[in-house]
Structures are given as structure tokens and as C-alpha cells.
Coordinates of N, CA and C in Angstrom, one line a residue:
M315 N 10.0 -11.5 11.4 CA 8.9 -11.5 10.9 C 8.1 -10.1 10.2
N316 N 7.5 -9.7 9.0 CA 7.5 -8.8 8.2 C 6.2 -7.9 8.5
P317 N 6.3 -6.7 8.6 CA 5.1 -5.9 8.9 C 4.0 -6.3 8.4
S318 N 2.3 -6.2 8.9 CA 1.7 -6.7 7.9 C 0.6 -6.0 8.5
F319 N -0.3 -5.5 7.4 CA -1.5 -4.4 8.3 C -3.1 -5.2 7.3
E320 N -4.2 -5.6 7.9 CA -5.2 -5.6 7.3 C -6.0 -5.0 7.2
Q321 N -7.0 -5.1 6.3 CA -7.9 -3.7 5.7 C -9.0 -4.3 5.3
T322 N -10.5 -4.2 5.7 CA -12.0 -4.6 5.1 C -12.6 -3.8 4.3
R323 N -12.9 -3.8 3.1 CA -13.5 -3.3 2.3 C -15.2 -3.7 1.6
K324 N -16.1 -3.0 1.1 CA -16.6 -3.4 0.5 C -16.9 -2.6 -1.3
P325 N -16.4 -3.6 -2.3 CA -16.6 -2.4 -3.6 C -17.8 -1.7 -3.6
V326 N -17.3 -0.5 -4.2 CA -18.8 0.9 -4.5 C -19.1 0.4 -5.4
F327 N -20.3 1.5 -6.3 CA -20.4 1.0 -7.8 C -19.9 1.5 -8.7
S328 N -19.1 2.9 -8.3 CA -17.9 3.1 -9.3 C -17.2 1.9 -9.2
E329 N -16.8 1.5 -9.0 CA -15.4 1.2 -8.8 C -15.6 -0.4 -9.5
T330 N -16.9 -0.5 -10.3 CA -17.3 -2.1 -10.7 C -17.6 -1.5 -12.5
D331 N -17.2 -2.8 -13.4 CA -17.8 -2.2 -15.2 C -19.2 -3.1 -14.9
M332 N -19.8 -3.1 -15.9 CA -21.2 -3.1 -16.4 C -21.7 -4.4 -15.6
A333 N -20.6 -5.2 -15.6 CA -21.3 -6.7 -14.9 C -21.5 -7.0 -13.6
G334 N -20.4 -5.6 -13.0 CA -20.9 -5.8 -11.7 C -19.1 -6.2 -11.0
I335 N -18.4 -6.7 -11.5 CA -17.2 -6.8 -11.4 C -16.1 -5.9 -11.1
V336 N -15.3 -5.3 -9.7 CA -14.5 -5.1 -10.0 C -13.4 -4.7 -11.1
H337 N -13.7 -3.4 -11.0 CA -12.5 -2.6 -13.1 C -11.0 -3.4 -12.2
F338 N -10.1 -3.4 -12.9 CA -8.8 -3.9 -13.1 C -8.3 -3.1 -12.3
A339 N -8.8 -1.6 -12.8 CA -7.9 -0.2 -12.1 C -8.1 -0.5 -10.8
S340 N -9.1 -0.3 -10.0 CA -9.7 0.1 -8.7 C -8.3 -0.5 -7.7
F341 N -7.9 -1.9 -8.3 CA -6.9 -2.1 -7.3 C -6.0 -1.7 -6.8
F342 N -5.3 -0.7 -7.5 CA -4.7 -0.4 -7.6 C -4.8 1.1 -6.6
P343 N -5.8 2.1 -6.4 CA -6.5 2.9 -5.6 C -6.6 1.8 -4.1
Y344 N -6.9 1.0 -4.5 CA -7.2 -0.4 -2.9 C -5.6 -0.3 -2.2
M345 N -4.6 -0.7 -3.2 CA -3.3 -1.0 -2.6 C -3.2 0.6 -1.9
E346 N -3.0 1.8 -2.5 CA -2.9 3.1 -2.6 C -3.6 3.2 -0.5
D347 N -4.9 3.0 -1.1 CA -5.6 3.6 0.6 C -5.1 2.1 1.3
C348 N -4.7 0.9 1.4 CA -4.5 0.0 2.3 C -3.2 0.8 3.0
E349 N -2.0 1.4 2.1 CA -0.5 1.4 2.6 C -0.9 2.7 3.2
H350 N -2.0 3.8 3.1 CA -1.9 4.9 4.1 C -2.8 4.6 5.6
E351 N -3.9 3.2 5.4 CA -4.0 3.4 6.8 C -3.2 2.5 7.6
F352 N -2.1 1.3 6.9 CA -1.2 0.7 7.6 C 0.3 1.7 8.3
Y353 N 0.3 3.2 7.7 CA 1.0 4.3 7.9 C 0.1 4.8 9.6
R354 N -1.1 5.0 9.0 CA -1.7 5.8 10.3 C -1.6 5.2 11.4
S355 N -2.0 3.3 11.4 CA -1.6 2.3 12.3 C -0.8 2.4 13.1
L356 N 0.4 3.0 12.4 CA 2.0 3.3 13.3 C 1.9 4.7 13.3
G357 N 0.6 5.6 13.7 CA 1.0 7.0 14.3 C 1.2 7.9 13.3
L358 N 2.0 7.7 11.6 CA 1.7 8.3 10.7 C 0.7 8.9 9.3
S359 N 1.2 10.4 9.2 CA 0.2 10.5 8.2 C 1.0 10.4 6.6
V360 N 0.4 9.9 5.7 CA 1.7 10.9 4.5 C 1.0 11.8 4.1
T361 N 1.1 12.6 4.6 CA 0.6 13.8 4.2 C 1.5 14.5 4.7
N362 N 2.2 14.3 6.1 CA 2.9 14.4 6.5 C 4.2 14.0 7.2
M363 N 4.2 13.1 6.3 CA 5.9 12.2 7.1 C 7.6 13.2 6.7
C364 N 7.9 13.1 8.0 CA 9.4 13.7 7.9 C 9.9 12.6 9.0
D365 N 11.2 13.2 8.5 CA 12.8 12.2 8.7 C 13.0 13.2 10.4
E366 N 14.1 12.7 11.0 CA 14.4 12.9 11.9 C 14.7 14.3 12.5
E367 N 15.1 15.0 11.3 CA 15.4 16.4 11.4 C 14.4 17.3 11.1
G368 N 12.8 16.7 10.9 CA 11.8 17.5 10.3 C 11.9 17.9 9.2
N369 N 12.2 17.1 8.1 CA 12.0 17.7 6.6 C 11.2 16.6 6.1
S370 N 10.6 17.2 5.2 CA 9.3 16.5 4.5 C 9.6 14.8 4.2
I371 N 9.4 14.6 3.6 CA 9.0 12.5 2.7 C 8.2 12.4 1.9
A372 N 8.3 12.3 0.8 CA 7.3 11.5 0.1 C 7.5 9.9 -0.2
W373 N 6.7 9.4 -0.8 CA 7.3 8.1 -1.3 C 6.3 7.6 -2.7
P374 N 6.7 8.0 -3.4 CA 6.3 7.9 -4.9 C 6.6 6.3 -5.6
R375 N 5.7 5.8 -5.9 CA 5.9 4.3 -6.6 C 6.8 4.8 -7.8
V376 N 7.7 3.5 -8.2 CA 8.6 3.5 -8.9 C 8.2 1.9 -9.8
H377 N 7.4 1.3 -8.5 CA 6.8 -0.1 -9.4 C 5.5 -0.3 -8.9
A378 N 4.0 -0.9 -9.7 CA 3.4 -1.1 -9.1 C 2.8 -2.5 -10.5
S379 N 2.3 -3.8 -9.5 CA 1.6 -4.7 -10.6 C 0.9 -5.2 -9.7
C380 N -0.6 -6.0 -11.0 CA -1.7 -6.5 -9.9 C -2.0 -7.8 -10.9
N381 N -2.3 -8.9 -10.5 CA -2.4 -10.5 -11.1 C -3.1 -11.0 -10.4
Y382 N -4.5 -10.8 -11.8 CA -6.1 -11.1 -11.5 C -6.3 -12.6 -11.0
K383 N -6.9 -12.7 -10.4 CA -7.4 -14.2 -9.5 C -9.1 -15.0 -9.9
K384 N -9.9 -13.7 -9.6 CA -11.0 -14.2 -9.6 C -11.7 -12.9 -10.0
P385 N -12.9 -12.9 -9.9 CA -13.4 -12.1 -10.1 C -13.7 -11.4 -8.7
L386 N -14.6 -10.2 -8.4 CA -14.7 -9.4 -7.1 C -15.6 -8.8 -7.7
H387 N -17.1 -8.5 -6.7 CA -18.0 -8.2 -7.2 C -18.4 -7.2 -6.5
F388 N -19.4 -6.5 -7.2 CA -20.1 -5.4 -6.7 C -20.3 -5.8 -4.8
E389 N -20.1 -4.9 -3.8 CA -20.7 -5.4 -2.5 C -20.3 -6.4 -1.9
K390 N -19.3 -7.2 -2.4 CA -19.0 -7.9 -1.5 C -17.5 -7.4 -1.3
P391 N -17.9 -7.9 0.3 CA -17.1 -7.6 1.4 C -15.5 -8.8 1.2
F392 N -14.3 -7.6 1.5 CA -13.1 -8.6 1.3 C -11.7 -8.3 1.9
I393 N -10.9 -9.1 2.2 CA -9.5 -8.0 3.0 C -8.6 -8.1 2.4
I394 N -7.9 -6.6 2.6 CA -6.4 -6.2 1.6 C -5.7 -6.8 2.7
K395 N -4.7 -7.8 2.2 CA -3.6 -7.4 3.3 C -2.4 -7.4 2.9
L396 N -2.0 -6.1 3.3 CA -1.0 -5.6 2.9 C 0.5 -6.0 3.8
E397 N 1.3 -6.6 3.3 CA 2.6 -6.8 4.0 C 4.3 -5.9 3.8
V398 N 5.3 -5.7 4.5 CA 6.2 -5.5 4.4 C 7.3 -6.7 3.7
V399 N 7.1 -6.6 2.2 CA 8.6 -7.4 1.6 C 9.9 -7.6 2.4
K400 N 10.3 -5.8 1.3 CA 11.6 -5.6 1.8 C 11.6 -4.7 2.3
I401 N 12.9 -4.0 2.8 CA 12.9 -2.5 3.1 C 14.8 -2.2 2.7
S402 N 14.7 -1.7 1.9 CA 16.5 -1.3 1.2 C 16.4 -0.2 1.6
N403 N 17.9 0.9 1.5 CA 18.6 1.9 2.3 C 17.4 3.0 1.4
K404 N 17.0 3.2 0.1 CA 16.0 3.8 -0.1 C 14.4 3.7 -0.7
T405 N 14.0 2.5 -0.5 CA 13.0 1.7 -1.3 C 12.0 1.0 0.1
I406 N 11.1 0.6 -0.3 CA 9.7 -0.4 0.7 C 9.7 -1.0 -0.7
E407 N 9.5 -2.0 -0.5 CA 8.9 -3.5 -1.4 C 7.4 -3.9 -0.8
Y408 N 5.7 -3.7 -0.7 CA 4.5 -4.1 -0.4 C 4.5 -5.3 -1.6
S409 N 3.9 -6.6 -0.4 CA 2.7 -6.9 -1.2 C 1.0 -7.0 -1.0
F410 N 0.3 -7.2 -1.7 CA -1.2 -7.2 -1.1 C -1.9 -8.2 -1.7
D411 N -2.2 -8.7 -0.6 CA -3.1 -9.6 -1.0 C -4.5 -10.0 -1.1
F412 N -6.0 -9.9 -1.9 CA -6.8 -9.9 -1.8 C -8.0 -10.8 -1.8
T413 N -8.4 -10.9 -0.4 CA -9.5 -12.4 -0.4 C -10.9 -12.1 -0.2
S414 N -10.8 -13.1 0.0 CA -12.7 -13.5 0.9 C -12.0 -13.0 2.4
I415 N -13.7 -12.5 2.7 CA -13.6 -12.7 4.1 C -13.0 -13.8 5.2
D416 N -13.6 -14.6 5.0 CA -12.8 -16.2 5.0 C -11.8 -17.1 4.9
K417 N -10.9 -15.6 3.9 CA -9.7 -16.4 3.0 C -9.4 -17.7 1.9
Q418 N -11.0 -17.9 2.3 CA -10.7 -19.0 1.0 C -10.4 -18.5 -0.1
I419 N -11.4 -17.5 -0.8 CA -10.9 -17.2 -2.5 C -9.9 -16.0 -2.7
I420 N -8.8 -16.4 -3.0 CA -7.8 -14.9 -3.5 C -8.1 -14.5 -4.9
Y421 N -9.1 -13.2 -4.9 CA -9.0 -12.4 -6.0 C -7.9 -11.9 -7.0
A422 N -6.8 -11.5 -5.8 CA -5.7 -10.8 -6.7 C -4.8 -11.0 -6.1
N423 N -3.8 -10.8 -6.2 CA -2.5 -10.0 -5.8 C -1.8 -8.8 -6.3
G424 N -1.1 -8.0 -5.7 CA -0.3 -7.2 -6.2 C 0.9 -6.8 -5.5
S425 N 1.5 -6.2 -6.0 CA 3.0 -5.1 -5.5 C 3.2 -4.4 -5.7
V426 N 3.7 -3.3 -4.9 CA 4.0 -1.7 -5.2 C 5.3 -1.9 -4.4
I427 N 6.5 -1.2 -5.0 CA 7.3 -0.5 -4.7 C 7.9 1.0 -4.6
V428 N 8.2 1.9 -3.3 CA 8.0 3.0 -3.0 C 9.3 3.6 -2.7
V429 N 9.5 4.3 -2.8 CA 11.0 5.1 -3.3 C 11.0 6.1 -2.2
C430 N 11.7 6.6 -1.2 CA 11.7 7.5 -0.2 C 12.6 8.9 -0.8
V431 N 11.8 9.8 -1.2 CA 12.0 11.1 -1.4 C 12.1 12.5 -0.2
Q432 N 13.0 13.3 -1.4 CA 12.7 15.0 -0.1 C 12.3 15.4 -1.8
F433 N 11.7 16.9 -1.5 CA 11.3 17.4 -2.2 C 13.1 19.2 -2.5
Q434 N 13.5 19.1 -3.3 CA 14.7 20.6 -3.3 C 14.0 20.9 -4.5
D435 N 14.8 21.9 -5.0 CA 14.0 23.2 -5.6 C 14.4 22.2 -7.3
S436 N 15.4 21.6 -7.5 CA 15.1 21.3 -8.4 C 14.8 19.5 -8.4
G437 N 13.3 19.5 -7.9 CA 12.9 18.3 -7.7 C 13.0 16.9 -6.6
M438 N 12.5 16.1 -6.9 CA 12.7 15.2 -6.2 C 13.7 14.8 -5.8
E439 N 14.1 14.1 -4.8 CA 15.9 13.9 -4.9 C 15.7 12.2 -4.0
S440 N 16.1 10.9 -4.4 CA 15.7 9.9 -3.8 C 16.8 10.3 -1.8
I441 N 16.5 9.4 -1.2 CA 17.1 9.7 0.0 C 16.8 8.2 0.7
E442 N 18.1 8.3 2.0 CA 18.2 6.9 2.7 C 16.8 7.1 3.2
I443 N 15.9 5.9 3.5 CA 14.6 5.7 4.5 C 15.2 6.0 6.0
P444 N 14.6 7.2 6.6 CA 15.0 7.9 7.9 C 14.5 6.6 9.1
N445 N 15.6 7.0 10.0 CA 15.9 6.2 11.3 C 14.6 5.7 11.8
N446 N 13.6 7.1 12.0 CA 13.2 6.6 12.4 C 11.9 6.2 12.3
I447 N 11.6 5.9 10.7 CA 10.9 5.1 9.7 C 11.0 3.9 9.8
I448 N 12.5 3.4 9.5 CA 12.9 2.5 9.6 C 12.3 1.4 10.8
A449 N 12.7 2.2 12.7 CA 12.2 2.0 14.1 C 10.8 1.6 14.0
L450 N 10.0 2.1 12.9 CA 8.9 1.9 13.0 C 8.3 0.4 12.1
L451 N 8.9 0.4 11.2 CA 8.5 -0.7 10.6 C 9.3 -1.8 10.7
S452 N 10.5 -2.1 12.0 CA 10.6 -3.0 12.8 C 10.6 -4.0 14.1
K453 N 9.6 -2.9 14.1 CA 8.5 -3.0 15.7 C 7.9 -4.7 14.9
D454 N 8.2 -5.4 16.5 CA 7.6 -6.7 16.2 C 5.9 -6.8 17.4

């Protein structure tokens, strides 16, 4: 079973257009916020995540997409479900489902791929995902 996480949100006015519909670009911060909450639920923080040796790691995005199905309106509570779809040596792929609270309406589906990196003097360098992170993502 793939690890998953659910978060409930309510759109605020600044995330909507003049019609009171959530602006398409607002879905990307929703996905990122949900990912951060997912890691907090595992006892981690994206701002100070480390490998087994204590070296700081980060997760830049190498792909992000969102398919919009139905309009999501201002102050309408919704659920974001994150699922870890695939873990490779250096990347993690997440899927995101945006649904009504009763899960009867699908507002959007998204996908994000992140790559594990360490910061070097020359910039970021991709590395294999540390075993301590793999272990947390492999728990049932």
C-alpha cells in the first residue's frame, strides 16, 4: 500500500478569481502545503530534513501538473489527498486528488515529482534518497 495523507482546507478570498472560483495557480501551493503537512505527520520538516550523516537535503520540483475537473468555490471546504505513487533512487512522485468533503465531487487531480538533492559549493547535486527517509515512507 502506498503512503497517503489527507488534508482539509477552505479556499480564502485571495486564492480566487472575480467569480469566486479558486484560481488555477492556487492548486500548486495547495499541493506543496499538503506535502509539507505529510512530512510533518512523519515527524519531519522540509526546512531541516537530513540524511543519516546529518547532511541537509532538499526536494526541488522537476515536474508539476494539474488537471481541472470542476470549479472549486470560495469558502467551500475540500480535501486534498496526497499519495506516494513511486519512489525511485533519487525521486518521489506524488499524486493529489482534490475532492469535496463527501468525496462525491472531484475538483482536480495533480502530480508532482521531486528529486532529492544536497547543496554543494557548485550548487545542487541530486543524490540517492537516504535510507531513513525511505524507511519512513515504507511504513504501513
